CSV table of C-alpha atoms in Angstrom, one decimal:
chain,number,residue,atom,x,y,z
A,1414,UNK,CA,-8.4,29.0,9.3
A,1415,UNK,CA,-5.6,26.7,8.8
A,1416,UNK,CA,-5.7,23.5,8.9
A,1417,UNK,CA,-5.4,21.2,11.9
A,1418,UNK,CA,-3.9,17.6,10.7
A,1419,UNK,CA,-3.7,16.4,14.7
A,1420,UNK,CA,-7.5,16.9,14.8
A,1421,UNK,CA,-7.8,15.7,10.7
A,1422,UNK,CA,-6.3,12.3,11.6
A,1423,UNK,CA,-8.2,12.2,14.4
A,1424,UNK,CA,-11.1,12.0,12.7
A,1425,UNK,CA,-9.9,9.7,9.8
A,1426,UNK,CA,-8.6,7.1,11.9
A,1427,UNK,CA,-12.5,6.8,13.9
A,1428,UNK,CA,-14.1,5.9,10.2
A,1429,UNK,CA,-13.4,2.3,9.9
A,1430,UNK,CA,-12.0,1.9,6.3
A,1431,UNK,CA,-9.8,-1.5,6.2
A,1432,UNK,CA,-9.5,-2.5,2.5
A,1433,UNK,CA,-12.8,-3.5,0.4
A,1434,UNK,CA,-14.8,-1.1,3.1
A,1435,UNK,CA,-13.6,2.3,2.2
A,1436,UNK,CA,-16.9,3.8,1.7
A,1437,UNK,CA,-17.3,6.2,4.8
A,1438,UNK,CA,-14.1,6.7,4.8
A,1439,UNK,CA,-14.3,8.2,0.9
A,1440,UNK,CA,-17.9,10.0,2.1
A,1441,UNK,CA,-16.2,12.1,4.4
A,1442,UNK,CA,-13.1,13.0,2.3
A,1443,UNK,CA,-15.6,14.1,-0.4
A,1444,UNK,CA,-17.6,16.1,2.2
A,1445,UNK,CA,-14.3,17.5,3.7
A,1446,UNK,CA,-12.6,18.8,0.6
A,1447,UNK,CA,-15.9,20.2,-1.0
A,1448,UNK,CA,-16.1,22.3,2.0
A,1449,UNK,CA,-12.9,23.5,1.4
A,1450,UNK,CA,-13.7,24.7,-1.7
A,1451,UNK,CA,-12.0,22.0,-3.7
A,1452,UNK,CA,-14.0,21.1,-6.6
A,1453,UNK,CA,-13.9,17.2,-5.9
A,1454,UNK,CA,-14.7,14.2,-7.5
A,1455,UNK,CA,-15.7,10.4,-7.1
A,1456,UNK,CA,-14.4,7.4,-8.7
A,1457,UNK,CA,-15.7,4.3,-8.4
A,1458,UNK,CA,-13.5,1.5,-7.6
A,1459,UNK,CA,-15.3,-2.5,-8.0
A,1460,UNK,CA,-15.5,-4.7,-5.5
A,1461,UNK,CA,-13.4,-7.9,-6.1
A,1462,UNK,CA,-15.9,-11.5,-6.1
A,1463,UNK,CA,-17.0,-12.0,-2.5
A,1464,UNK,CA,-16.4,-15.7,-3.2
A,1465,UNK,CA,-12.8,-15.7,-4.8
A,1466,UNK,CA,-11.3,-12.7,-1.8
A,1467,UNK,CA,-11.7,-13.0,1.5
A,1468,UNK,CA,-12.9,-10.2,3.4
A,1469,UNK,CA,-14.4,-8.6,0.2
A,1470,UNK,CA,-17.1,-6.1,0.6
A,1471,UNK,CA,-20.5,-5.2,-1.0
A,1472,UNK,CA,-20.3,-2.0,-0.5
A,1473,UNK,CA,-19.2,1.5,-2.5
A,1474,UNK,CA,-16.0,2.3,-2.7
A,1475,UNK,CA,-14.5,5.1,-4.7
A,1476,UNK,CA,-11.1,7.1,-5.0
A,1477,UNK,CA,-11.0,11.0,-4.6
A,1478,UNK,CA,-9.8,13.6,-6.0
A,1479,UNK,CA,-9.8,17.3,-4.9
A,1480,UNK,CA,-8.6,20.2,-7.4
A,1481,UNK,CA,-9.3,24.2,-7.4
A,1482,UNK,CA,-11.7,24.6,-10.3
A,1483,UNK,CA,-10.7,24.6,-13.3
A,1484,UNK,CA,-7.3,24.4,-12.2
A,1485,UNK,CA,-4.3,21.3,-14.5
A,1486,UNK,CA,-2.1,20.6,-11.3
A,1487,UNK,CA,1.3,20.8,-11.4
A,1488,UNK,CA,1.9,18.4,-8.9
A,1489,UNK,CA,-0.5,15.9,-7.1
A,1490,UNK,CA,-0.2,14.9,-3.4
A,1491,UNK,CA,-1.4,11.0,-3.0
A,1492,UNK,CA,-2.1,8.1,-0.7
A,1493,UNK,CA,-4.6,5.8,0.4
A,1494,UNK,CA,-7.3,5.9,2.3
A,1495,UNK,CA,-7.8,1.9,3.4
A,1496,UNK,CA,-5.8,0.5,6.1
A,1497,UNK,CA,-4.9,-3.1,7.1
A,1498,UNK,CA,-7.8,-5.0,9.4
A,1499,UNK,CA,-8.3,-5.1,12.4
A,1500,UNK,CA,-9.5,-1.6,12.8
A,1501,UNK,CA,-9.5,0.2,16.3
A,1502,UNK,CA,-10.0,3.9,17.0
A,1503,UNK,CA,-7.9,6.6,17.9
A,1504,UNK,CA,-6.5,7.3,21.3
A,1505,UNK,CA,-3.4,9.9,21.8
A,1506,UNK,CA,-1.2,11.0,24.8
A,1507,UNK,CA,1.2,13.8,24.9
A,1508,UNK,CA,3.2,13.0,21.9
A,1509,UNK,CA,2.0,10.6,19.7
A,1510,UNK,CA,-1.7,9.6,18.2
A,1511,UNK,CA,-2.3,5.9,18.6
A,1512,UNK,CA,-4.7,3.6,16.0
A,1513,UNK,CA,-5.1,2.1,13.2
A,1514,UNK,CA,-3.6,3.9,9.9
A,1515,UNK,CA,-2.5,6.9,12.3
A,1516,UNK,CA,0.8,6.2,10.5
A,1517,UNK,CA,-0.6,3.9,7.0
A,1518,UNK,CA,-1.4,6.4,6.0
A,1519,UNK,CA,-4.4,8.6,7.8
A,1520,UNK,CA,-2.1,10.3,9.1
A,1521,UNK,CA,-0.2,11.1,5.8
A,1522,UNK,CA,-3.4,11.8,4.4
A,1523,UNK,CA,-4.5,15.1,6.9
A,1524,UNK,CA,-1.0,16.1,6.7
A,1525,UNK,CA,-1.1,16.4,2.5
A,1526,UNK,CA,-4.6,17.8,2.8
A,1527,UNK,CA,-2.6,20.3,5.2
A,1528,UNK,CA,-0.1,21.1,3.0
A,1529,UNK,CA,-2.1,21.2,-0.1
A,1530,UNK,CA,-3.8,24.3,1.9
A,1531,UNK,CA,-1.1,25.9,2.1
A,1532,UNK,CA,0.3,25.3,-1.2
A,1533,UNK,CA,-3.0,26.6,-3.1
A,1534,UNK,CA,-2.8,30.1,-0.8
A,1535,UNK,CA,1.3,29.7,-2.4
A,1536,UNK,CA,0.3,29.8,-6.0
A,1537,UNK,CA,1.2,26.7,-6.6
A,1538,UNK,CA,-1.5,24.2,-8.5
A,1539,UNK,CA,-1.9,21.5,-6.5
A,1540,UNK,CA,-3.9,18.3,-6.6
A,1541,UNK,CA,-5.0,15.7,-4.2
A,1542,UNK,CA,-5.3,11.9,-5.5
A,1543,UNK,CA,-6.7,9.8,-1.9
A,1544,UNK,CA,-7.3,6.2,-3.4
A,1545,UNK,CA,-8.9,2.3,-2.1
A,1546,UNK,CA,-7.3,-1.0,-2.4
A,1547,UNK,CA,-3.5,-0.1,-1.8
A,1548,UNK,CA,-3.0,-2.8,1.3
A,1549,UNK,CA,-4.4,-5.5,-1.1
A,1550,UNK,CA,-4.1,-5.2,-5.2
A,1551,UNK,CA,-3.7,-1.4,-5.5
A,1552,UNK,CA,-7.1,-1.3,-7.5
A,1553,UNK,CA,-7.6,2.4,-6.9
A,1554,UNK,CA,-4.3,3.2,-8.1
A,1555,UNK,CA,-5.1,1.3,-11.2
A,1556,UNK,CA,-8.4,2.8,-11.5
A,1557,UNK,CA,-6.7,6.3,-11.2
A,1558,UNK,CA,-3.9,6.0,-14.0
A,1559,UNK,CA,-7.0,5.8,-16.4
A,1560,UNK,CA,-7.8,9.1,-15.4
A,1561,UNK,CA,-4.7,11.3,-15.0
A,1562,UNK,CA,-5.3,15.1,-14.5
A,1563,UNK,CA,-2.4,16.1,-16.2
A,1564,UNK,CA,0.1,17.1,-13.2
A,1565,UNK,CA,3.8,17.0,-13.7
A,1566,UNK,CA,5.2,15.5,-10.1
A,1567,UNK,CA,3.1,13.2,-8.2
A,1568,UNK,CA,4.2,13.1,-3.8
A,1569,UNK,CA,3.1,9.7,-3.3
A,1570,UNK,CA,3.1,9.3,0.6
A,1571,UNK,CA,3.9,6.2,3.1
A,1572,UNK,CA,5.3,6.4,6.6
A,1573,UNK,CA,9.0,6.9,5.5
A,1574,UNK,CA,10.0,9.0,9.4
A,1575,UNK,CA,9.9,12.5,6.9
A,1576,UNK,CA,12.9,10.9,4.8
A,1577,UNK,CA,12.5,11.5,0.9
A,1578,UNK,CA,13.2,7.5,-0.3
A,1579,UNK,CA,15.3,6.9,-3.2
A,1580,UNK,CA,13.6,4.0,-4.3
A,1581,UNK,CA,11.2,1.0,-3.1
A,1582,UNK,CA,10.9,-2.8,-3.7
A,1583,UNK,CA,8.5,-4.1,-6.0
A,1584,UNK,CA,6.3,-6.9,-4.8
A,1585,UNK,CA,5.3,-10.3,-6.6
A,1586,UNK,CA,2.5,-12.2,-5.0
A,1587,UNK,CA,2.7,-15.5,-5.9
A,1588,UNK,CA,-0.4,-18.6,-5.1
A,1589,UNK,CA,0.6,-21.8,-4.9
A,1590,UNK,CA,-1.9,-24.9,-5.2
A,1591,UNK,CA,-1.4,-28.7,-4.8
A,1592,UNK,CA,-3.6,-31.0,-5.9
A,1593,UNK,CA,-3.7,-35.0,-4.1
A,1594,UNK,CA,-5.8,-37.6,-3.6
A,1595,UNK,CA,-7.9,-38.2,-0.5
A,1596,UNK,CA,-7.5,-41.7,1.3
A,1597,UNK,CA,-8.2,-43.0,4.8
A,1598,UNK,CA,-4.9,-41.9,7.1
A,1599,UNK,CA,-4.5,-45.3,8.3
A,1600,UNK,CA,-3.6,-46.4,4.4
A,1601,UNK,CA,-1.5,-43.3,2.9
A,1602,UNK,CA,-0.6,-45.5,0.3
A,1603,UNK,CA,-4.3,-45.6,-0.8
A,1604,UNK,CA,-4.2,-41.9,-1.3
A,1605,UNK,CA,-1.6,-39.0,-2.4
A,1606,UNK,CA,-1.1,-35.7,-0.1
A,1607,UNK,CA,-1.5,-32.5,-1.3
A,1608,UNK,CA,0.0,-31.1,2.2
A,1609,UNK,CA,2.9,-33.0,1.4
A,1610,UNK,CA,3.4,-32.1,-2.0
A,1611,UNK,CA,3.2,-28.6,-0.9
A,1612,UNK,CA,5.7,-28.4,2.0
A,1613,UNK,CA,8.2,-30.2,-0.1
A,1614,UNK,CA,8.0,-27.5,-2.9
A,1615,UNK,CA,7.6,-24.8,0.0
A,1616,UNK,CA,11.1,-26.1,1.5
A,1617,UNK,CA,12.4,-25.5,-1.9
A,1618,UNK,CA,11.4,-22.1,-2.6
A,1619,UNK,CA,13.0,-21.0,0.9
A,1620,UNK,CA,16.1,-22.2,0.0
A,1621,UNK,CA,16.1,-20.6,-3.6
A,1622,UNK,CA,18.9,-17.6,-3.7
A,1623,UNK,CA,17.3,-14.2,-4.6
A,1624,UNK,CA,18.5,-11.3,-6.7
A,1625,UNK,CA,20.6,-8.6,-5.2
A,1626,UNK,CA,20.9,-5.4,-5.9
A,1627,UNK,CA,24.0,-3.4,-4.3
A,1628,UNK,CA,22.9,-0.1,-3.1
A,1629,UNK,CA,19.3,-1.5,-2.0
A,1630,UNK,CA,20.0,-5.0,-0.7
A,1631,UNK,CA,18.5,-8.5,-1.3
A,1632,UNK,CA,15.1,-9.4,-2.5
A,1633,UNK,CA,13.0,-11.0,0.3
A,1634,UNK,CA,10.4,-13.9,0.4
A,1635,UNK,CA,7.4,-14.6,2.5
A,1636,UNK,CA,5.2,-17.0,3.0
A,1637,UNK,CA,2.2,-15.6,4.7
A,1638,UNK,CA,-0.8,-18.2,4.2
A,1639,UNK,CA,-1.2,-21.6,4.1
A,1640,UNK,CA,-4.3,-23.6,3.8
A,1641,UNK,CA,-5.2,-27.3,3.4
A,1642,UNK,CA,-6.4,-30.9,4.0
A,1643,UNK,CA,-9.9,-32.2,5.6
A,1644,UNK,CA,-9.4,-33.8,8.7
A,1645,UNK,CA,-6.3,-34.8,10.8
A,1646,UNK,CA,-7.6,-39.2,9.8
A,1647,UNK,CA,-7.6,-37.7,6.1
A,1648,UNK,CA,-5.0,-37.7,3.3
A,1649,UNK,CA,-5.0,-34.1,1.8
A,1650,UNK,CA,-6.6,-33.7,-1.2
A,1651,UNK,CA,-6.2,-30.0,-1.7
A,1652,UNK,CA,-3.3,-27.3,-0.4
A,1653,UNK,CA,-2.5,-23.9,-1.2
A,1654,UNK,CA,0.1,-21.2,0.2
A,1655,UNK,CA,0.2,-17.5,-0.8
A,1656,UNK,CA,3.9,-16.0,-1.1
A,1657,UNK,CA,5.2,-12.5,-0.9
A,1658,UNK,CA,8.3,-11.6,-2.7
A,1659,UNK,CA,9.6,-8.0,-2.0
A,1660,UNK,CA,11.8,-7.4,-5.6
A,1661,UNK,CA,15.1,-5.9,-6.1
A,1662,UNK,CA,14.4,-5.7,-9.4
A,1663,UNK,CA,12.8,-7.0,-12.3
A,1664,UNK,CA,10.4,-10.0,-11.2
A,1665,UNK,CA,11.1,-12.5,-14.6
A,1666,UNK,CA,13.9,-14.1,-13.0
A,1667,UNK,CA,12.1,-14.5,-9.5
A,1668,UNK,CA,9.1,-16.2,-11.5
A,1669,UNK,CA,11.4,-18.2,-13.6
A,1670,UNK,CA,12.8,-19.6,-10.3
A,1671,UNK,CA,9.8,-20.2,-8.7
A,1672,UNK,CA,8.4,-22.2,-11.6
A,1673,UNK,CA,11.3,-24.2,-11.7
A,1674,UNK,CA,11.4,-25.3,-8.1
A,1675,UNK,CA,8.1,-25.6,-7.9
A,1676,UNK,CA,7.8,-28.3,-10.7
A,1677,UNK,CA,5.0,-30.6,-10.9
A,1678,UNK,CA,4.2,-30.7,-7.0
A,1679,UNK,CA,1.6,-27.4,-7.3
A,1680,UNK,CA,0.7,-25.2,-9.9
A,1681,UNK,CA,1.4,-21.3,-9.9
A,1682,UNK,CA,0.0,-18.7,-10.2
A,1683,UNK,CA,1.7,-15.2,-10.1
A,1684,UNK,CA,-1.8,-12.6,-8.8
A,1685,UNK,CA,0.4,-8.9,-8.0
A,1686,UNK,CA,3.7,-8.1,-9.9
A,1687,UNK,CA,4.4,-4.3,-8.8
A,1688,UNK,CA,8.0,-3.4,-10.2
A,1689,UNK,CA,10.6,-2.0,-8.2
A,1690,UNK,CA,11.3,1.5,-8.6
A,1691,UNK,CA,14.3,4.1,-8.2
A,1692,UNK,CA,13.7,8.5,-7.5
A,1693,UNK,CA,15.9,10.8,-7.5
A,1694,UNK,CA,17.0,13.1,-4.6
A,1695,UNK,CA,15.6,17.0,-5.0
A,1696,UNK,CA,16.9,19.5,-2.0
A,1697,UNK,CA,18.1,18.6,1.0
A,1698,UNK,CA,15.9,15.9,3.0
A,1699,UNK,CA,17.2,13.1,4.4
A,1700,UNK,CA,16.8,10.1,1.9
A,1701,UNK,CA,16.4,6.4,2.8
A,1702,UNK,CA,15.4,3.0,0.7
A,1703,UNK,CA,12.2,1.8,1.2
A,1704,UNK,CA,11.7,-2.1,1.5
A,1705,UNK,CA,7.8,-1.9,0.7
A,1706,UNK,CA,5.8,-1.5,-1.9
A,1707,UNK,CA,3.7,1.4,-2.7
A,1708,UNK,CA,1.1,2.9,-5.2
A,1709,UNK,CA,3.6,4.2,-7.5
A,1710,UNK,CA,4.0,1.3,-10.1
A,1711,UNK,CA,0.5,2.3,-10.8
A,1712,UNK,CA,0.2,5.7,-11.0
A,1713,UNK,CA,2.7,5.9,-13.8
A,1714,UNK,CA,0.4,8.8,-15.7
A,1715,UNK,CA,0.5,11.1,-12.7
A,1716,UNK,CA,3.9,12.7,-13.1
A,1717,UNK,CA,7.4,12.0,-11.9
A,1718,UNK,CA,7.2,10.4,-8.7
A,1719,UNK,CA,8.8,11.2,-5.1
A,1720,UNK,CA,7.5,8.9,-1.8
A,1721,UNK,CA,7.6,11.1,1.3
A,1722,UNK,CA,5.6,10.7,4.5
A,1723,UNK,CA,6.3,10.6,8.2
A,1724,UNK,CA,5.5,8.0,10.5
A,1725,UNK,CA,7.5,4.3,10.9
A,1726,UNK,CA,6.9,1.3,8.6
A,1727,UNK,CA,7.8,-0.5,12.0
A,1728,UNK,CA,4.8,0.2,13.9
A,1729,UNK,CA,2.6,-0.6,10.7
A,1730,UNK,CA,0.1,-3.2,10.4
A,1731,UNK,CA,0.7,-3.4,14.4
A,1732,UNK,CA,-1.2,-3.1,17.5
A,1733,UNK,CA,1.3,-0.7,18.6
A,1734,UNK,CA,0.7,1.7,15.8
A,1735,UNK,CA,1.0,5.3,15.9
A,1736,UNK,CA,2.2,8.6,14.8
A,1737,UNK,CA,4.3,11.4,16.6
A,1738,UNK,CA,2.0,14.4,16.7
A,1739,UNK,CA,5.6,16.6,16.3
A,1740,UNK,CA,6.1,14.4,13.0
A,1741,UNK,CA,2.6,15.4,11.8
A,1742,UNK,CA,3.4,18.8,11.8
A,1743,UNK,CA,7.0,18.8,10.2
A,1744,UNK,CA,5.6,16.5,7.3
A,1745,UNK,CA,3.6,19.6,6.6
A,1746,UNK,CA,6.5,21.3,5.8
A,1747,UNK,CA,8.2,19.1,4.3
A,1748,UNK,CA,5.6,18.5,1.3
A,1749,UNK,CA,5.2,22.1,1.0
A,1750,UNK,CA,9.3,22.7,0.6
A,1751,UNK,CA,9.2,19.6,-2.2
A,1752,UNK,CA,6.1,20.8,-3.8
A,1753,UNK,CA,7.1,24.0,-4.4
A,1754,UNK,CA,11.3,23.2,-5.0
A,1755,UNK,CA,9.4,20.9,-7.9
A,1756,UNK,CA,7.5,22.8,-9.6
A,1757,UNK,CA,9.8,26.1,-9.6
A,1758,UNK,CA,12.7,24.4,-10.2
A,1759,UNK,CA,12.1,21.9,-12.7
């Protein structure tokens, strides 16, 4: 019986599995595939210091990955199983499924699992690579590349509305921390602000121009947290922001910049550097440039990589997220036409 990814997601998007907590989430898959009759396999994937990374888990977390037995794949179909927080379950209406990671990327997930099906009753030796920690470090990805399985082409999927992407932006995560000197806020001049210190180097970095690339676009920067000071009647004595840049390109320009703006006023450190990357068009799908950041820069021993998945980027990470049940079923297709076009054409 074939099957179902409207039911598969279904089920997927009910186990709570936000990043560090993937544990029930990896059960099931490893339950799912055994049963169809994939020879599957844990990995374990460590749990970052509960102390150092908020919202890290104590529990087990572990990639999966799902072959025929005995069987090198030619090509592996890959994406993650955690989503962003908060979780909330699945509802649906007439078209669409509604929930967290219906689109990033549960849903991408039942519809490889549905294709891989298909592919394996093809002929064609197919893999599937489900891994932890993409929304945060892209641990699991790291964990995998130690572990390759041989497979020429790797189908890395994220919600790209069924369009084969050309290439996506690399991402440098950078931590900024100011150091002052507490005081009394009725005498400032008693003390030194670390708040201060940091806005001023945060106005700078905002106003810093960014590498370009033609065909793709501009690099974009983020600020996304900021954290600091005591008390409101306290000079700041400690200040930190965490920064997002989405690269264009190679990142030793952006961290040269950065440095240098920065100066003395906080010190940096630089905790994700995930390179951009460029693919090449196969066949006829629609193409498009994706602005995010994906597992790809990690899994660099799995094979040539393609990103393909449906769903919208715009409704990820929202409260509004959600997947077209019609899109489901055409993704389907779609990585069984690539998987296939790759390996008997290449």
């Amino acid at each position: 019986m074939a099957i179902d990814p409207i039911e598969l997601t279904k089920q997927l998007v009910n186990i709570e599995s936000t990043t560090y907590h993937e544990g029930l989430a990896g059960a099931f898959l490893y339950d799912y595939l055994g049963a169809q009759r994939y020879e599957v396999e844990r990995t374990a994937v460590e749990q970052p210091d509960r102390a150092s990374t908020p919202g890290a888990g104590s529990g087990e977390r572990f990639n999966v990955y799902a072959a025929m037995p005995g069987v090198t794949p030619d090509v592996v179909l890959s994406t993650h199983m955690d989503t962003v927080p908060p979780f909330f379950g699945c509802t649906e209406d007439d078209e669409f499924l509604y929930g967290r990671g219906t689109c990033d990327a549960k849903g991408i997930l039942a519809a490889q699992v549905a294709a891989a099906d298909r592919l394996r009753d093809g002929g064609v030796k197919v893999g599937l690579l489900f891994v932890v920690g993409e929304e945060r470090d892209s641990a699991g990805a790291a964990e995998a590349n130690l572990s390759p399985k041989g497979s020429r082409f790797l189908i890395n999927g994220e919600p790209t509305d069924n369009r084969l992407a050309l290439a996506s932006k690399g991402a440098l995560r950078v931590e900024l921390r100011a150091k002052g000197r507490m005081a009394h806020s009725a005498y400032p001049e008693l003390g030194e602000s670390a708040i201060d210190k940091l806005i001023e180097a945060l106005h700078d970095v905002l106003a810093m121009p960014l590498p370009t690339e033609p065909e793709i676009g501009p690099s974009t920067l983020n600020i996304g947290l900021i954290d600091g000071g005591r008390a409101p009647n306290v000079i700041a004595d400690k200040a930190e922001a965490h920064i997002l840049v989405r690269l264009v390109g190679p990142s030793d320009e952006v961290r040269r910049s950065i440095v240098a703006t920065v100066g003395d006023r906080a010190d940096v450190e630089f905790s994700l550097d995930l390179p951009f990357v460029r693919m090449r068009k196969v066949g006829k799908l629609p193409t498009m440039i994706a602005k995010f950041t994906t597992d790809i820069p990690k899994l660099t021993a799995w094979g040539e990589p393609f990103l393909l998945g449906p769903g919208s980027i715009h409704v990820a990470h929202t409260p509004q997220e959600r997947i077209a049940k019609r899109e489901l079923l055409e993704a389907v297709d779609h990585y069984v036409e690539l998987a296939t076009s790759l390996v008997q054409n290449n």
